[in-house]
């Protein structure tokens, strides 16, 4: 047992009780012992670099370049992405890709370059391979975006998995984003970031890394262009980033650098170049379209913690309704289970869950159930007995089922990397669906042990199927939650084919958006937690996961009326809005903070409900384009350096700019506006960008701006659909897209396209169609025309 294991285990004994703590200590010893015997010793290693080019074999979209001690396969696909893999590595199999690898682009070919190198020229990118194995990604105009130096491997002399390192250079002005959910983001400063999904085991803040979703995905923004790089390898590793520095006067620029070190696995990479929108579209075409949530899932979710039962849920919902606070879903945590019985409710506290679910659904409220990956190792419990009979649980290198620690004792873990196990697990959701649950919240699925303060429950030597390839937990750890989400999504889809599944997960990996969204876990209470929220949601969106959001209640520490309100006001504009009460959350209900906070909280939740058609439009567009709901200010103007460095505001789609209050005692704040005209939605005052403006931010609201010419679908005062149109500047035009959601099923609605223009003193709003422009099919409310508001 190493020092870290020992310290964490001792902490667990003192903080969680003697019996649970001793189980944790025993589990840590078992993991240590299993790895000591189940993993091959590292031993002496031999370093290797590619060498120099010996021969070249052209192929579809590119070809193979053979060096003295390695070979590189490289090609461009029809969607414009570039793939390269060393030592015979192919794009498949891959947990990140959605289906098969795209076909090579027949127009791209491998051709000689200067100094003995080779290059592949495509429509949107040029890739140059030097004679020593450096790979350079350039814009169509020949400007370098990224240069990967020749990689280096360290191979065990006696055979085994090689670890490797890849150093890269970017331009001096470039900024790094991505790497999954990082509390230190969204812009990633100089430092080392680990690629190993981890639950800190406590409320976390800006300095904590890693967290539950780590991805080897970098989005890099520079003057010359934007590019995304994905190293398709799920092993443990680190990324060390260092931003560049531009020379002053006659001084030289210092390039930005990235150094990726992996403990094993293939060295294979994808790169895509273009505008941020183009890059995310290409990324979605590779890794899969984001799952479309049902409409109710974009509303207000209330999370109940603690030991209360059905009556407490009813009292809480009734209290919210009496205060005029909209609620669309109620989440029940894992404490609702009957001991070790996964999926089975505690019938003493929830004697009639189906009746409760029906009552809530009549009020438009759905029940969501927490689900963890651990199964209590108790003979006689249904899931444990079924899993044992099906050989569904992870085994160690000696063939014994691995036992970890869960809340209530020893636990075993399904091997979600086996298709047969995923099919079995997906069928288990039938019990919860029959009880009336409409959605599922995956918790503690890194996988971690809650008692062990975030240490990996499964030893690294544990064996996994890896869908027929077989391997150990070193490769399976980061994709474990991804495979669990797949099992749930496919299982629920098959069990309830008429409704879109709602599954969201605390952990995951590249491609997890195919199966749902995420919530980041226990962000610490306090003002710094607000910046963590922004970092996580923006970073995940730039990695292709558009639907995410934190718990408004926060964890740990005391809350204040001002802090609670600023949390809720920010959360109301994030994709997943969850407010948490009860266990560990502290005060979390608006009525607990007094009448003034209650009034302002009601306004925030009512505004969220008014904007639900806009959120649903963003969800449909994310599914079709990969664009996140929440976007950095530089999304449409990445060349604007001032916007690249702005981390205290964001765009919600193309139409709105949200500037949350992130510091106590703030009643005014500066806001950086991109180019164009922007309206303060509260005062309708117009501002011209690009500029930094100082605006009011009273306790009752946060600054929100609408882009001139924007068309937003909203709920009208009568609850019906309405178009909110913000007037363009005189002599300018505007427009927008609206995707009406037909319900919670699978129907793909038609995109409605609207244009806005001035015709003399009148503002004309028209819907584009095959037969030309026509009048909108829904009411229109025009804003931003001054005291004498313009009419249609």
mmCIF file of N, CA and C in Angstrom, residues 152-243:
data_model
loop_
_atom_site.group_PDB
_atom_site.id
_atom_site.type_symbol
_atom_site.label_atom_id
_atom_site.label_comp_id
_atom_site.label_asym_id
_atom_site.label_seq_id
_atom_site.Cartn_x
_atom_site.Cartn_y
_atom_site.Cartn_z
ATOM 1 N N UNK A 152 8.285 9.560 -28.815
ATOM 2 C CA UNK A 152 9.279 8.706 -28.171
ATOM 3 C C UNK A 152 8.553 7.631 -27.372
ATOM 4 N N UNK A 153 9.015 6.388 -27.510
ATOM 5 C CA UNK A 153 8.459 5.264 -26.764
ATOM 6 C C UNK A 153 9.498 4.730 -25.784
ATOM 7 N N UNK A 154 9.021 4.182 -24.656
ATOM 8 C CA UNK A 154 9.875 3.448 -23.716
ATOM 9 C C UNK A 154 9.284 2.046 -23.589
ATOM 10 N N UNK A 155 9.978 1.080 -24.161
ATOM 11 C CA UNK A 155 9.468 -0.282 -24.248
ATOM 12 C C UNK A 155 10.182 -1.187 -23.253
ATOM 13 N N UNK A 156 9.427 -1.970 -22.467
ATOM 14 C CA UNK A 156 10.074 -2.928 -21.566
ATOM 15 C C UNK A 156 10.963 -3.898 -22.349
ATOM 16 N N UNK A 157 12.158 -4.112 -21.866
ATOM 17 C CA UNK A 157 13.096 -5.000 -22.565
ATOM 18 C C UNK A 157 12.528 -6.409 -22.663
ATOM 19 N N UNK A 158 11.825 -6.828 -21.612
ATOM 20 C CA UNK A 158 11.263 -8.169 -21.612
ATOM 21 C C UNK A 158 9.930 -8.285 -22.313
ATOM 22 N N UNK A 159 9.471 -7.218 -22.958
ATOM 23 C CA UNK A 159 8.183 -7.247 -23.633
ATOM 24 C C UNK A 159 7.078 -6.680 -22.751
ATOM 25 N N UNK A 160 6.053 -6.177 -23.358
ATOM 26 C CA UNK A 160 4.937 -5.609 -22.614
ATOM 27 C C UNK A 160 4.531 -4.264 -23.189
ATOM 28 N N UNK A 161 3.671 -3.587 -22.463
ATOM 29 C CA UNK A 161 3.113 -2.331 -22.931
ATOM 30 C C UNK A 161 4.135 -1.210 -22.852
ATOM 31 N N UNK A 162 4.264 -0.473 -23.936
ATOM 32 C CA UNK A 162 5.193 0.654 -23.970
ATOM 33 C C UNK A 162 4.484 1.929 -23.538
ATOM 34 N N UNK A 163 5.167 2.726 -22.746
ATOM 35 C CA UNK A 163 4.661 4.065 -22.476
ATOM 36 C C UNK A 163 5.275 5.007 -23.507
ATOM 37 N N UNK A 164 4.640 6.175 -23.690
ATOM 38 C CA UNK A 164 5.127 7.046 -24.740
ATOM 39 C C UNK A 164 4.880 8.508 -24.418
ATOM 40 N N UNK A 165 5.548 9.356 -25.184
ATOM 41 C CA UNK A 165 5.437 10.791 -25.000
ATOM 42 C C UNK A 165 5.324 11.461 -26.369
ATOM 43 N N UNK A 166 4.457 12.475 -26.440
ATOM 44 C CA UNK A 166 4.300 13.264 -27.659
ATOM 45 C C UNK A 166 4.375 14.746 -27.297
ATOM 46 N N UNK A 167 5.380 15.438 -27.809
ATOM 47 C CA UNK A 167 5.501 16.877 -27.593
ATOM 48 C C UNK A 167 4.983 17.610 -28.820
ATOM 49 N N UNK A 168 4.283 18.722 -28.579
ATOM 50 C CA UNK A 168 3.690 19.492 -29.661
ATOM 51 C C UNK A 168 3.946 20.967 -29.428
ATOM 52 N N UNK A 169 3.959 21.710 -30.527
ATOM 53 C CA UNK A 169 4.124 23.157 -30.470
ATOM 54 C C UNK A 169 2.963 23.832 -31.184
ATOM 55 N N UNK A 170 2.507 24.955 -30.615
ATOM 56 C CA UNK A 170 1.476 25.776 -31.236
ATOM 57 C C UNK A 170 1.992 27.208 -31.262
ATOM 58 N N UNK A 171 1.261 28.105 -31.908
ATOM 59 C CA UNK A 171 1.737 29.477 -32.048
ATOM 60 C C UNK A 171 1.769 30.190 -30.705
ATOM 61 N N UNK A 172 2.546 31.262 -30.636
ATOM 62 C CA UNK A 172 2.749 31.982 -29.378
ATOM 63 C C UNK A 172 1.467 32.602 -28.846
ATOM 64 N N UNK A 173 0.522 32.915 -29.722
ATOM 65 C CA UNK A 173 -0.721 33.559 -29.280
ATOM 66 C C UNK A 173 -1.828 32.558 -28.958
ATOM 67 N N UNK A 174 -1.581 31.277 -29.119
ATOM 68 C CA UNK A 174 -2.628 30.261 -28.975
ATOM 69 C C UNK A 174 -3.074 30.116 -27.525
ATOM 70 N N UNK A 175 -4.340 29.724 -27.367
ATOM 71 C CA UNK A 175 -4.917 29.435 -26.052
ATOM 72 C C UNK A 175 -5.477 28.016 -26.077
ATOM 73 N N UNK A 176 -5.284 27.295 -24.955
ATOM 74 C CA UNK A 176 -5.729 25.905 -24.844
ATOM 75 C C UNK A 176 -7.076 25.832 -24.123
ATOM 76 N N UNK A 177 -7.957 24.966 -24.617
ATOM 77 C CA UNK A 177 -9.240 24.682 -23.983
ATOM 78 C C UNK A 177 -9.490 23.170 -24.065
ATOM 79 N N UNK A 178 -10.467 22.710 -23.279
ATOM 80 C CA UNK A 178 -10.866 21.310 -23.385
ATOM 81 C C UNK A 178 -10.335 20.435 -22.275
ATOM 82 N N UNK A 179 -9.854 19.220 -22.638
ATOM 83 C CA UNK A 179 -9.400 18.165 -21.723
ATOM 84 C C UNK A 179 -10.522 17.671 -20.816
ATOM 85 N N UNK A 180 -11.784 17.817 -21.260
ATOM 86 C CA UNK A 180 -12.905 17.338 -20.459
ATOM 87 C C UNK A 180 -13.376 18.393 -19.488
ATOM 88 N N UNK A 181 -13.836 17.958 -18.318
ATOM 89 C CA UNK A 181 -14.314 18.876 -17.295
ATOM 90 C C UNK A 181 -13.193 19.249 -16.344
ATOM 91 N N UNK A 182 -12.692 20.476 -16.463
ATOM 92 C CA UNK A 182 -11.568 20.938 -15.655
ATOM 93 C C UNK A 182 -11.991 22.134 -14.816
ATOM 94 N N UNK A 183 -11.802 22.027 -13.505
ATOM 95 C CA UNK A 183 -12.197 23.107 -12.613
ATOM 96 C C UNK A 183 -11.362 24.356 -12.827
ATOM 97 N N UNK A 184 -10.180 24.210 -13.413
ATOM 98 C CA UNK A 184 -9.278 25.339 -13.596
ATOM 99 C C UNK A 184 -9.544 26.098 -14.884
ATOM 100 N N UNK A 185 -10.463 25.646 -15.724
ATOM 101 C CA UNK A 185 -10.683 26.260 -17.028
ATOM 102 C C UNK A 185 -11.546 27.498 -16.939
ATOM 103 N N UNK A 186 -12.204 27.862 -18.076
ATOM 104 C CA UNK A 186 -12.182 27.132 -19.354
ATOM 105 C C UNK A 186 -10.859 27.248 -20.114
ATOM 106 N N UNK A 187 -10.212 28.411 -20.019
ATOM 107 C CA UNK A 187 -8.889 28.533 -20.616
ATOM 108 C C UNK A 187 -7.905 27.814 -19.718
ATOM 109 N N UNK A 188 -7.150 26.879 -20.279
ATOM 110 C CA UNK A 188 -6.247 26.053 -19.492
ATOM 111 C C UNK A 188 -4.872 26.709 -19.423
ATOM 112 N N UNK A 189 -4.517 27.141 -18.217
ATOM 113 C CA UNK A 189 -3.234 27.792 -18.020
ATOM 114 C C UNK A 189 -2.111 26.771 -17.943
ATOM 115 N N UNK A 190 -0.899 27.295 -17.757
ATOM 116 C CA UNK A 190 0.274 26.432 -17.641
ATOM 117 C C UNK A 190 0.095 25.467 -16.480
ATOM 118 N N UNK A 191 0.383 24.216 -16.713
ATOM 119 C CA UNK A 191 0.268 23.219 -15.658
ATOM 120 C C UNK A 191 0.141 21.834 -16.236
ATOM 121 N N UNK A 192 0.048 20.853 -15.336
ATOM 122 C CA UNK A 192 -0.090 19.452 -15.723
ATOM 123 C C UNK A 192 -1.472 18.964 -15.344
ATOM 124 N N UNK A 193 -2.152 18.330 -16.289
ATOM 125 C CA UNK A 193 -3.513 17.846 -16.117
ATOM 126 C C UNK A 193 -3.523 16.330 -16.319
ATOM 127 N N UNK A 194 -4.089 15.634 -15.325
ATOM 128 C CA UNK A 194 -4.073 14.180 -15.393
ATOM 129 C C UNK A 194 -5.278 13.646 -16.163
ATOM 130 N N UNK A 195 -5.068 12.553 -16.881
ATOM 131 C CA UNK A 195 -6.117 11.902 -17.669
ATOM 132 C C UNK A 195 -6.534 10.604 -16.973
ATOM 133 N N UNK A 196 -7.234 10.738 -15.879
ATOM 134 C CA UNK A 196 -7.676 9.574 -15.106
ATOM 135 C C UNK A 196 -8.924 9.990 -14.342
ATOM 136 N N UNK A 197 -10.092 9.503 -14.770
ATOM 137 C CA UNK A 197 -11.345 9.916 -14.152
ATOM 138 C C UNK A 197 -11.327 9.643 -12.655
ATOM 139 N N UNK A 198 -11.626 10.683 -11.882
ATOM 140 C CA UNK A 198 -11.454 10.600 -10.430
ATOM 141 C C UNK A 198 -12.546 11.387 -9.732
ATOM 142 N N UNK A 199 -13.067 10.833 -8.650
ATOM 143 C CA UNK A 199 -13.953 11.574 -7.760
ATOM 144 C C UNK A 199 -13.128 12.040 -6.571
ATOM 145 N N UNK A 200 -13.034 13.350 -6.325
ATOM 146 C CA UNK A 200 -12.210 13.813 -5.207
ATOM 147 C C UNK A 200 -12.663 13.278 -3.853
ATOM 148 N N UNK A 201 -13.934 12.864 -3.741
ATOM 149 C CA UNK A 201 -14.410 12.349 -2.462
ATOM 150 C C UNK A 201 -14.780 13.436 -1.486
ATOM 151 N N UNK A 202 -14.840 14.681 -1.954
ATOM 152 C CA UNK A 202 -15.190 15.833 -1.125
ATOM 153 C C UNK A 202 -15.584 16.959 -2.076
ATOM 154 N N UNK A 203 -16.215 18.006 -1.543
ATOM 155 C CA UNK A 203 -16.494 19.147 -2.422
ATOM 156 C C UNK A 203 -15.205 19.713 -2.999
ATOM 157 N N UNK A 204 -15.223 20.033 -4.289
ATOM 158 C CA UNK A 204 -13.989 20.457 -4.956
ATOM 159 C C UNK A 204 -14.103 21.884 -5.463
ATOM 160 N N UNK A 205 -12.935 22.494 -5.657
ATOM 161 C CA UNK A 205 -12.860 23.873 -6.111
ATOM 162 C C UNK A 205 -11.885 24.022 -7.250
ATOM 163 N N UNK A 206 -11.460 25.269 -7.541
ATOM 164 C CA UNK A 206 -10.633 25.534 -8.730
ATOM 165 C C UNK A 206 -9.313 24.786 -8.764
ATOM 166 N N UNK A 207 -8.721 24.460 -7.618
ATOM 167 C CA UNK A 207 -7.414 23.816 -7.630
ATOM 168 C C UNK A 207 -7.441 22.314 -7.730
ATOM 169 N N UNK A 208 -8.628 21.711 -7.816
ATOM 170 C CA UNK A 208 -8.730 20.252 -7.807
ATOM 171 C C UNK A 208 -8.697 19.684 -9.215
ATOM 172 N N UNK A 209 -7.855 18.679 -9.406
ATOM 173 C CA UNK A 209 -7.707 18.019 -10.702
ATOM 174 C C UNK A 209 -7.025 16.669 -10.463
ATOM 175 N N UNK A 210 -7.481 15.599 -11.136
ATOM 176 C CA UNK A 210 -8.564 15.534 -12.112
ATOM 177 C C UNK A 210 -9.912 15.365 -11.444
ATOM 178 N N UNK A 211 -10.968 15.407 -12.265
ATOM 179 C CA UNK A 211 -12.329 15.195 -11.811
ATOM 180 C C UNK A 211 -12.919 14.005 -12.571
ATOM 181 N N UNK A 212 -14.238 13.932 -12.627
ATOM 182 C CA UNK A 212 -14.877 12.714 -13.133
ATOM 183 C C UNK A 212 -14.845 12.512 -14.627
ATOM 184 N N UNK A 213 -14.582 13.580 -15.399
ATOM 185 C CA UNK A 213 -14.559 13.431 -16.854
ATOM 186 C C UNK A 213 -13.268 14.031 -17.381
ATOM 187 N N UNK A 214 -12.340 13.175 -17.752
ATOM 188 C CA UNK A 214 -11.101 13.626 -18.379
ATOM 189 C C UNK A 214 -11.065 13.086 -19.799
ATOM 190 N N UNK A 215 -10.625 13.905 -20.725
ATOM 191 C CA UNK A 215 -10.546 13.493 -22.133
ATOM 192 C C UNK A 215 -9.262 14.040 -22.737
ATOM 193 N N UNK A 216 -8.569 13.247 -23.537
ATOM 194 C CA UNK A 216 -7.393 13.757 -24.260
ATOM 195 C C UNK A 216 -7.811 14.559 -25.491
ATOM 196 N N UNK A 217 -8.646 15.570 -25.276
ATOM 197 C CA UNK A 217 -9.188 16.416 -26.335
ATOM 198 C C UNK A 217 -8.737 17.843 -26.092
ATOM 199 N N UNK A 218 -7.981 18.407 -27.001
ATOM 200 C CA UNK A 218 -7.554 19.801 -26.906
ATOM 201 C C UNK A 218 -8.202 20.608 -28.020
ATOM 202 N N UNK A 219 -8.819 21.726 -27.648
ATOM 203 C CA UNK A 219 -9.267 22.697 -28.627
ATOM 204 C C UNK A 219 -8.350 23.907 -28.496
ATOM 205 N N UNK A 220 -7.682 24.275 -29.558
ATOM 206 C CA UNK A 220 -6.666 25.329 -29.524
ATOM 207 C C UNK A 220 -7.112 26.463 -30.443
ATOM 208 N N UNK A 221 -7.139 27.679 -29.888
ATOM 209 C CA UNK A 221 -7.601 28.853 -30.618
ATOM 210 C C UNK A 221 -6.436 29.816 -30.775
ATOM 211 N N UNK A 222 -6.184 30.246 -32.012
ATOM 212 C CA UNK A 222 -5.089 31.168 -32.303
ATOM 213 C C UNK A 222 -5.521 32.119 -33.409
ATOM 214 N N UNK A 223 -4.713 33.132 -33.649
ATOM 215 C CA UNK A 223 -5.024 34.085 -34.716
ATOM 216 C C UNK A 223 -5.180 33.388 -36.059
ATOM 217 N N UNK A 224 -4.337 32.403 -36.304
ATOM 218 C CA UNK A 224 -4.330 31.735 -37.610
ATOM 219 C C UNK A 224 -5.526 30.812 -37.809
ATOM 220 N N UNK A 225 -6.151 30.371 -36.740
ATOM 221 C CA UNK A 225 -7.280 29.462 -36.885
ATOM 222 C C UNK A 225 -7.478 28.621 -35.642
ATOM 223 N N UNK A 226 -8.512 27.798 -35.683
ATOM 224 C CA UNK A 226 -8.877 26.920 -34.567
ATOM 225 C C UNK A 226 -8.666 25.475 -35.002
ATOM 226 N N UNK A 227 -8.148 24.667 -34.081
ATOM 227 C CA UNK A 227 -8.051 23.237 -34.384
ATOM 228 C C UNK A 227 -8.331 22.426 -33.135
ATOM 229 N N UNK A 228 -8.816 21.225 -33.345
ATOM 230 C CA UNK A 228 -9.065 20.271 -32.267
ATOM 231 C C UNK A 228 -8.188 19.055 -32.507
ATOM 232 N N UNK A 229 -7.560 18.571 -31.438
ATOM 233 C CA UNK A 229 -6.725 17.368 -31.498
ATOM 234 C C UNK A 229 -7.219 16.383 -30.447
ATOM 235 N N UNK A 230 -7.409 15.144 -30.857
ATOM 236 C CA UNK A 230 -7.863 14.080 -29.955
ATOM 237 C C UNK A 230 -6.923 12.896 -30.072
ATOM 238 N N UNK A 231 -6.261 12.552 -28.969
ATOM 239 C CA UNK A 231 -5.433 11.352 -28.916
ATOM 240 C C UNK A 231 -6.299 10.210 -28.381
ATOM 241 N N UNK A 232 -6.650 9.311 -29.262
ATOM 242 C CA UNK A 232 -7.606 8.259 -28.931
ATOM 243 C C UNK A 232 -6.909 7.161 -28.135
ATOM 244 N N UNK A 233 -6.831 7.397 -26.835
ATOM 245 C CA UNK A 233 -6.156 6.474 -25.919
ATOM 246 C C UNK A 233 -6.771 6.688 -24.541
ATOM 247 N N UNK A 234 -7.324 5.622 -23.948
ATOM 248 C CA UNK A 234 -8.029 5.747 -22.669
ATOM 249 C C UNK A 234 -7.163 5.405 -21.464
ATOM 250 N N UNK A 235 -5.860 5.211 -21.655
ATOM 251 C CA UNK A 235 -4.988 4.887 -20.539
ATOM 252 C C UNK A 235 -4.746 6.115 -19.654
ATOM 253 N N UNK A 236 -4.161 5.854 -18.486
ATOM 254 C CA UNK A 236 -3.759 6.921 -17.580
ATOM 255 C C UNK A 236 -2.636 7.727 -18.227
ATOM 256 N N UNK A 237 -2.659 9.026 -18.023
ATOM 257 C CA UNK A 237 -1.610 9.865 -18.586
ATOM 258 C C UNK A 237 -1.697 11.277 -18.064
ATOM 259 N N UNK A 238 -0.836 12.124 -18.566
ATOM 260 C CA UNK A 238 -0.832 13.535 -18.187
ATOM 261 C C UNK A 238 -0.630 14.394 -19.425
ATOM 262 N N UNK A 239 -1.168 15.606 -19.360
ATOM 263 C CA UNK A 239 -0.941 16.623 -20.389
ATOM 264 C C UNK A 239 -0.352 17.833 -19.686
ATOM 265 N N UNK A 240 0.827 18.235 -20.108
ATOM 266 C CA UNK A 240 1.462 19.422 -19.559
ATOM 267 C C UNK A 240 1.410 20.529 -20.594
ATOM 268 N N UNK A 241 0.751 21.618 -20.235
ATOM 269 C CA UNK A 241 0.548 22.728 -21.154
ATOM 270 C C UNK A 241 1.385 23.928 -20.730
ATOM 271 N N UNK A 242 1.848 24.644 -21.720
ATOM 272 C CA UNK A 242 2.567 25.889 -21.468
ATOM 273 C C UNK A 242 2.216 26.855 -22.586
ATOM 274 N N UNK A 243 1.550 27.944 -22.231
ATOM 275 C CA UNK A 243 1.198 28.934 -23.230
ATOM 276 C C UNK A 243 2.452 29.622 -23.752
#
